[in-house]
mmCIF file of C-alpha atoms and ligand atoms in Angstrom:
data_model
loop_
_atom_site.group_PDB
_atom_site.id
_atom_site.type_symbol
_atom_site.label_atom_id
_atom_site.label_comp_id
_atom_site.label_asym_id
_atom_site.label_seq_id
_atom_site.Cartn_x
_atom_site.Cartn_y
_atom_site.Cartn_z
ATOM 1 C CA UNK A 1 249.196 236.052 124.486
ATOM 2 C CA UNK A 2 248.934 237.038 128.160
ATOM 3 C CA UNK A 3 251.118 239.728 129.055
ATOM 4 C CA UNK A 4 253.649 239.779 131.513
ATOM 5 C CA UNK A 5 253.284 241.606 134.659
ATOM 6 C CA UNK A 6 256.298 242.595 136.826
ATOM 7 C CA UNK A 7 255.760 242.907 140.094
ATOM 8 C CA UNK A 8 258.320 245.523 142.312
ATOM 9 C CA UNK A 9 259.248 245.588 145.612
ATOM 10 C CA UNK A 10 261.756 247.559 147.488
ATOM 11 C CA UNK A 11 263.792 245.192 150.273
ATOM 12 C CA UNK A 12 265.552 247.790 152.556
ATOM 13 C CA UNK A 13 267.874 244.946 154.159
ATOM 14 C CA UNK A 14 269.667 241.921 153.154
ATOM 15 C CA UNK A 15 267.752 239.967 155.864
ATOM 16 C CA UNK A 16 264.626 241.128 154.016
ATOM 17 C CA UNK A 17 265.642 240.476 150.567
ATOM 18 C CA UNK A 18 266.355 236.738 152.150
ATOM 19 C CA UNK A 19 262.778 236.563 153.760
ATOM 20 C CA UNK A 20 261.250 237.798 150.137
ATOM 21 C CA UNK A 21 263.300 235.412 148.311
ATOM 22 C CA UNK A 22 261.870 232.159 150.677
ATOM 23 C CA UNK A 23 258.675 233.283 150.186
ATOM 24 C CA UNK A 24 259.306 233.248 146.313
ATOM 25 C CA UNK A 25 260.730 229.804 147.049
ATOM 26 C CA UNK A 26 257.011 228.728 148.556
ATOM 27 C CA UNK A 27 255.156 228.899 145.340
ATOM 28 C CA UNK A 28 257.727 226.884 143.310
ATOM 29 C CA UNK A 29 257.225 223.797 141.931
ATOM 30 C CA UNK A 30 259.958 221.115 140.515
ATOM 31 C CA UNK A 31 260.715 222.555 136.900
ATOM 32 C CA UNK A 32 260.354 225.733 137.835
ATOM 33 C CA UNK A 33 263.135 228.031 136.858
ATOM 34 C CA UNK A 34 264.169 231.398 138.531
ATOM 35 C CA UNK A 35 266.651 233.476 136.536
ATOM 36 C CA UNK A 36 269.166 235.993 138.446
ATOM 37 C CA UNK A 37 270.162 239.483 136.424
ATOM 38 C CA UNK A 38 271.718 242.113 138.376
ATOM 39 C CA UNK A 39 275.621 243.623 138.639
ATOM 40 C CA UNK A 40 277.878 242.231 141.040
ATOM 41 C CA UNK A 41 277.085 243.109 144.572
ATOM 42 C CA UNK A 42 273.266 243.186 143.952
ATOM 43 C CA UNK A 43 272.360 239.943 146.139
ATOM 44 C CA UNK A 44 271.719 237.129 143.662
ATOM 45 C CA UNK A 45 273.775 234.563 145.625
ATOM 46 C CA UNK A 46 271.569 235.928 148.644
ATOM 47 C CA UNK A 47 268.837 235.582 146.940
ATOM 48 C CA UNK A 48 269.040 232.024 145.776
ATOM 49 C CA UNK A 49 270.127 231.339 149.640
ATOM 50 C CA UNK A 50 266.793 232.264 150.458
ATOM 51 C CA UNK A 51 264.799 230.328 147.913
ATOM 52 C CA UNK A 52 267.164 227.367 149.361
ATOM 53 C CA UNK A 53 265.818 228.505 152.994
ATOM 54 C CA UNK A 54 261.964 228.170 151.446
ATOM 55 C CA UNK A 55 262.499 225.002 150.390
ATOM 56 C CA UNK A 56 264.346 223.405 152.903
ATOM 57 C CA UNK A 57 268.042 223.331 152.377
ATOM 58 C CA UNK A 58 270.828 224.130 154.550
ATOM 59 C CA UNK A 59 271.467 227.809 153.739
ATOM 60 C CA UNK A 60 274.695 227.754 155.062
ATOM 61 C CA UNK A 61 275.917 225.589 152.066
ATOM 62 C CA UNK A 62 274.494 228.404 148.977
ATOM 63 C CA UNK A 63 277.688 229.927 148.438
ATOM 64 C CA UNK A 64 278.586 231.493 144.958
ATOM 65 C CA UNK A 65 278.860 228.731 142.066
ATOM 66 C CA UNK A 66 281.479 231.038 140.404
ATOM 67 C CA UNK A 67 284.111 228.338 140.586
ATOM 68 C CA UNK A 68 282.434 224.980 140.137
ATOM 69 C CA UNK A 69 279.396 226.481 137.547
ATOM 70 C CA UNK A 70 276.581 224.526 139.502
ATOM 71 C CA UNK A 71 275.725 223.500 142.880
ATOM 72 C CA UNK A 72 272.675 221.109 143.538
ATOM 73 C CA UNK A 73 271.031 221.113 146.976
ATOM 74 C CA UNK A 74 269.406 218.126 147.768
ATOM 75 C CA UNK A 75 268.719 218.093 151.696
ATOM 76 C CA UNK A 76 266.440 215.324 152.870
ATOM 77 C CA UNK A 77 263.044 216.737 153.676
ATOM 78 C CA UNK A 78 263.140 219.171 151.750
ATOM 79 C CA UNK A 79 260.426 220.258 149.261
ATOM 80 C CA UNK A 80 262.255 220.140 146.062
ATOM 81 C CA UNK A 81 266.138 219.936 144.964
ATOM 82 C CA UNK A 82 267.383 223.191 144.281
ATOM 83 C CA UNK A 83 269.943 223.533 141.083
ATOM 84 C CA UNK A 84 271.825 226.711 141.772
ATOM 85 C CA UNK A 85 274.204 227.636 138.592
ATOM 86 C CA UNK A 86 276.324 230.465 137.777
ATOM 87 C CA UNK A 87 276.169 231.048 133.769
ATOM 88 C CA UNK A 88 278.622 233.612 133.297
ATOM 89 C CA UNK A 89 281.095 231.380 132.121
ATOM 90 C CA UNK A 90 279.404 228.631 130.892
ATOM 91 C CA UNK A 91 279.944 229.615 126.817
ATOM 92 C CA UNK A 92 278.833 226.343 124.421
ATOM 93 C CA UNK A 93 277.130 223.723 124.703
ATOM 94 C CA UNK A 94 280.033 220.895 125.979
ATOM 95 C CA UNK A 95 280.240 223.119 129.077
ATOM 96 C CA UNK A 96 276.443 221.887 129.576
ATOM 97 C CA UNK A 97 277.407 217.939 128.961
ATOM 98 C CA UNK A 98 280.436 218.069 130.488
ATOM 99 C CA UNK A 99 278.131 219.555 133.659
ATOM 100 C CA UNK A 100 275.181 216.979 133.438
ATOM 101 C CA UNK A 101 272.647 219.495 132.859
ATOM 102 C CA UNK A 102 270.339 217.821 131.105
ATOM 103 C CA UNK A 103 269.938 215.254 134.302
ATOM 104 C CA UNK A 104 269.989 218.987 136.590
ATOM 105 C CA UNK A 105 267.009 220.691 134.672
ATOM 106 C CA UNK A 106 265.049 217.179 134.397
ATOM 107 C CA UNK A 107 261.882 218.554 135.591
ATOM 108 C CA UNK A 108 262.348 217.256 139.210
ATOM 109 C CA UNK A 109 264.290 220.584 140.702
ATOM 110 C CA UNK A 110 263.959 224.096 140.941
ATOM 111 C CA UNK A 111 266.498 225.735 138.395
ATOM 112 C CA UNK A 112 268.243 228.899 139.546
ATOM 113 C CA UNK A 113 270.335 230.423 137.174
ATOM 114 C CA UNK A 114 272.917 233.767 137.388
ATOM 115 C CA UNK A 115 273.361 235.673 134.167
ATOM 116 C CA UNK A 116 270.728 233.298 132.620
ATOM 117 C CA UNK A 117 271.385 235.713 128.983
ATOM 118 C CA UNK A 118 274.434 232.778 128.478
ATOM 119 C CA UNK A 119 272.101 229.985 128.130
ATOM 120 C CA UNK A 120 269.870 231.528 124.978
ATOM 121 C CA UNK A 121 267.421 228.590 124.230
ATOM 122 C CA UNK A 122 268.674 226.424 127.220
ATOM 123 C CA UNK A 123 266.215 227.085 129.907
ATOM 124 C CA UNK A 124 263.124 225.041 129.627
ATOM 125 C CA UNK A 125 259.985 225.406 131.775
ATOM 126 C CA UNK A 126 258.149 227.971 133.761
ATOM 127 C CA UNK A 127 260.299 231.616 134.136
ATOM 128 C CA UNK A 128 260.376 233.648 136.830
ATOM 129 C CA UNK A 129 262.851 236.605 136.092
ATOM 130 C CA UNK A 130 264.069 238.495 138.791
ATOM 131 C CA UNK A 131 266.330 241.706 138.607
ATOM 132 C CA UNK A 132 268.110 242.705 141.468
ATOM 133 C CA UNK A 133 268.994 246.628 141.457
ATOM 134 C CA UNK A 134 271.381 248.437 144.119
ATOM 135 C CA UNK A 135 268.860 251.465 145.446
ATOM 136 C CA UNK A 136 271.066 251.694 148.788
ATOM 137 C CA UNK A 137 273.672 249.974 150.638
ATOM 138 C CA UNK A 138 271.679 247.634 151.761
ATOM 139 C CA UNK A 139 268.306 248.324 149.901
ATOM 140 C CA UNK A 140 267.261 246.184 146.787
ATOM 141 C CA UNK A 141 264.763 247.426 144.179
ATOM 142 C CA UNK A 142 263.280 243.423 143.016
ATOM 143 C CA UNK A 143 261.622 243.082 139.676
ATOM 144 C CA UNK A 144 259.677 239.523 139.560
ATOM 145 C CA UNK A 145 258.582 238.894 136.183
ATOM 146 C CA UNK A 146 256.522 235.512 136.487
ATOM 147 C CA UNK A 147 254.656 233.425 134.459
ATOM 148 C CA UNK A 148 251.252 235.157 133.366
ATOM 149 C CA UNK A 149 249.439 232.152 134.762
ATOM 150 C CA UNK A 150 252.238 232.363 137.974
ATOM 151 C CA UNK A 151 251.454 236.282 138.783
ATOM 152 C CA UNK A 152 248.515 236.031 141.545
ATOM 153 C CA UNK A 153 250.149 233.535 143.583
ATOM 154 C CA UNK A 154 253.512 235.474 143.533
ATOM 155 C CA UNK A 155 251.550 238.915 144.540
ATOM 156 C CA UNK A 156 250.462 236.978 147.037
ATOM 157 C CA UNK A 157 253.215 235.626 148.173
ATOM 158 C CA UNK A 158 254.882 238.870 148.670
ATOM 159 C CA UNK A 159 252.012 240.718 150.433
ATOM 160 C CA UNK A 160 253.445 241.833 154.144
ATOM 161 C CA UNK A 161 252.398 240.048 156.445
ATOM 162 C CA UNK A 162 251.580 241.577 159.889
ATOM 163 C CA UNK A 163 250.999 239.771 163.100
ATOM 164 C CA UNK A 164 250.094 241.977 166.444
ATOM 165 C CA UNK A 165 252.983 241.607 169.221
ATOM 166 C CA UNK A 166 251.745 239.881 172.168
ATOM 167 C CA UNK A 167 253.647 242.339 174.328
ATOM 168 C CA UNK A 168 252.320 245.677 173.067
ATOM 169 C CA UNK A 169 249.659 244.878 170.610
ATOM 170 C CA UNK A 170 251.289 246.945 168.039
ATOM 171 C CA UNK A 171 251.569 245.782 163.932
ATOM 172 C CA UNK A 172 254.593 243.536 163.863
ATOM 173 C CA UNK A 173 256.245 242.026 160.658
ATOM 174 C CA UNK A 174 256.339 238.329 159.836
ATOM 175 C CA UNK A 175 259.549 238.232 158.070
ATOM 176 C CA UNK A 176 261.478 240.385 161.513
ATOM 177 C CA UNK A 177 263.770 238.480 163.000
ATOM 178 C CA UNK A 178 261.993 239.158 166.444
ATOM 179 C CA UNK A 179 258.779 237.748 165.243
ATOM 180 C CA UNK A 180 255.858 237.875 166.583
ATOM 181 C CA UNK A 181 257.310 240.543 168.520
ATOM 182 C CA UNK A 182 257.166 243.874 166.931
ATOM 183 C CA UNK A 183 261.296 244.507 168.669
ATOM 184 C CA UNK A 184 263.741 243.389 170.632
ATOM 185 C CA UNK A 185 262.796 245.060 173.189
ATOM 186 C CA UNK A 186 258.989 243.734 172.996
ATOM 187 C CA UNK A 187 261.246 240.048 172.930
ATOM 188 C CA UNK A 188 263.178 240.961 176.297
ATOM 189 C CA UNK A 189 259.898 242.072 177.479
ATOM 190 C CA UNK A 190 258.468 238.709 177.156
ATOM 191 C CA UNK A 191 261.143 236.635 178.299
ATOM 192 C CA UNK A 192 261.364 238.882 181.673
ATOM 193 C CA UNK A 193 257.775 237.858 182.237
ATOM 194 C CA UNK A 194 258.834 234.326 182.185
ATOM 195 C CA UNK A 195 261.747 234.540 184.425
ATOM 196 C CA UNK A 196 260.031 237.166 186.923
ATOM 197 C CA UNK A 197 257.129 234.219 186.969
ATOM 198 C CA UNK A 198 254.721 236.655 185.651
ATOM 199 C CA UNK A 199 253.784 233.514 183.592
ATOM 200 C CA UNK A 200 253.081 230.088 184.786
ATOM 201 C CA UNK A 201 252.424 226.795 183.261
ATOM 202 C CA UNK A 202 248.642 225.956 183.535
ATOM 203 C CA UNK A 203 248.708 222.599 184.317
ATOM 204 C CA UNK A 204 250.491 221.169 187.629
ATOM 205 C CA UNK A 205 253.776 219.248 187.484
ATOM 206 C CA UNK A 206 252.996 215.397 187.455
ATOM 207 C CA UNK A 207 256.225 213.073 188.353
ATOM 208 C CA UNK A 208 256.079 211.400 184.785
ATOM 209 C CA UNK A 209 257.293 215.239 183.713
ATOM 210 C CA UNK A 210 260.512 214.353 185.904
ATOM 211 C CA UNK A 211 261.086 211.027 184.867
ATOM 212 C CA UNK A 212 263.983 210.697 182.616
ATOM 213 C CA UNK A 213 263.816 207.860 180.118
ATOM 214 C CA UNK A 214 267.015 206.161 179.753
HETATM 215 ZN ZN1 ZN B 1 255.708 245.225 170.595
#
C-alpha cells in the first residue's frame, strides 16, 4: 500500500488560505471528495469558498451549510458542481435520504464535507483530507492529505508562484491581490503612467474604433 503523504503549508491570511484553497480546487475532478476537520473559527467555510472560486462558482453564495446540511453549487460554466455539506449534525442514515445524497455524491461533483468523522463509511471516491489549525489570528497551519496517486499534482499545485512586477522588477506573488504587481504602490505606479501618457497605444485611432454599433 502506498503511503500517505501530507503535505503542510502555513497561510498567513485569510485571502491566502482562499487563493490555496482554488488552487486545490484546480486539480479536482468530479468524484473527488475534500474533507474539512478543524475547530470552529479555523476557515473551513473559507476554504470550501475558495475551492468554489477554482471551479467557477459564485463565491459570494458559499456560506455555512450549518442550517440547511448541504448546499450544491452548480453555476453555468463552471468546471464541476460543487456539493458543499456540513456533517455535524447529520447522525443516521434517513438524514442522508431525506437529503438526496446519493444523487449529490453521484460521481459528477466535487464533494466537500465539514466534520466528515459523522459520515463513517459514507464517503466514496478519491480523499483529500485537509486540517485547518489556528497558528495566528489570521494564520492557518493546512495539512493536505491526498490520494497517494493525487500527491505530485497537489505539491504542485501549491508551489508559490512568482511573477516579476512590471514596475520594479522585483519577485511578486501570484495569489496577491495586486498581481502582477509586487504592491499597491507598484499598482498606482502603473496606472499614473497611463494617465500622465507615459504610455500610449501603438497603433493609431481608426474611425471604426469610434463607431458605436447600435
Ligand atoms: Zn514592484
Amino acid at each position: 500500500m502506498a503511503t500517505h503523504e501530507t503535505i503542510t503549508i502555513i497561510s498567513p491570511s485569510e485571502e491566502r488560505t482562499i487563493a490555496l484553497a482554488a488552487r486545490l480546487a484546480g486539480i479536482l475532478v468530479p468524484g473527488d471528495v475534500v474533507t474539512l476537520e478543524g475547530e470552529l473559527g479555523a476557515g473551513k467555510t473559507r476554504f470550501v469558498r475558495g475551492l468554489a472560486i477554482g471551479l467557477g462558482h459564485d463565491a459570494a453564495r458559499v456560506s455555512s451549510p450549518t442550517f440547511v446540511i448541504a448546499h450544491v453549487y452548480d453555476t453555468p460554466g463552471a468546471r464541476a458542481p460543487l456539493v458543499h455539506a456540513d456533517a455535524y449534525r447529520m447522525h443516521a442514515s434517513e438524514d442522508l435520504d431525506m437529503l438526496g445524497w446519493d444523487r449529490m455524491a453521484d460521481g459528477t461533483s466535487i464533494v466537500a464535507v465539514e466534520w466528515p468523522s459523522r459520515l463513517p463509511g459514507v464517503l466514496t471516491g478519491p480523499r483529500f483530507d485537509v486540517r485547518l489549525l489556528h497558528t495566528g489570528e489570521d494564520e492557518r497551519r493546512i495539512e493536505i492529505t491526498p490520494p497517494p496517486e493525487r500527491a505530485a499534482a497537489v505539491l504542485a499545485a501549491m508551489k508559490p508562484r512568482t511573477l516579476r512586477c512590471p514596475t520594479c522588477g522585483g519577485t511578486s506573488d501570484a495569489d496577491r491581490p495586486t498581481a502582477p504587481f509586487c504592491s499597491d504602490r507598484c499598482r498606482m505606479a502603473d496606472l499614473h503612467k497611463w494617465f500622465s501618457g507615459d504610455y500610449k497605444i501603438t497603433r493609431a485611432i481608426k474611425d471604426s474604433d469610434l463607431e458605436t454599433t447600435d
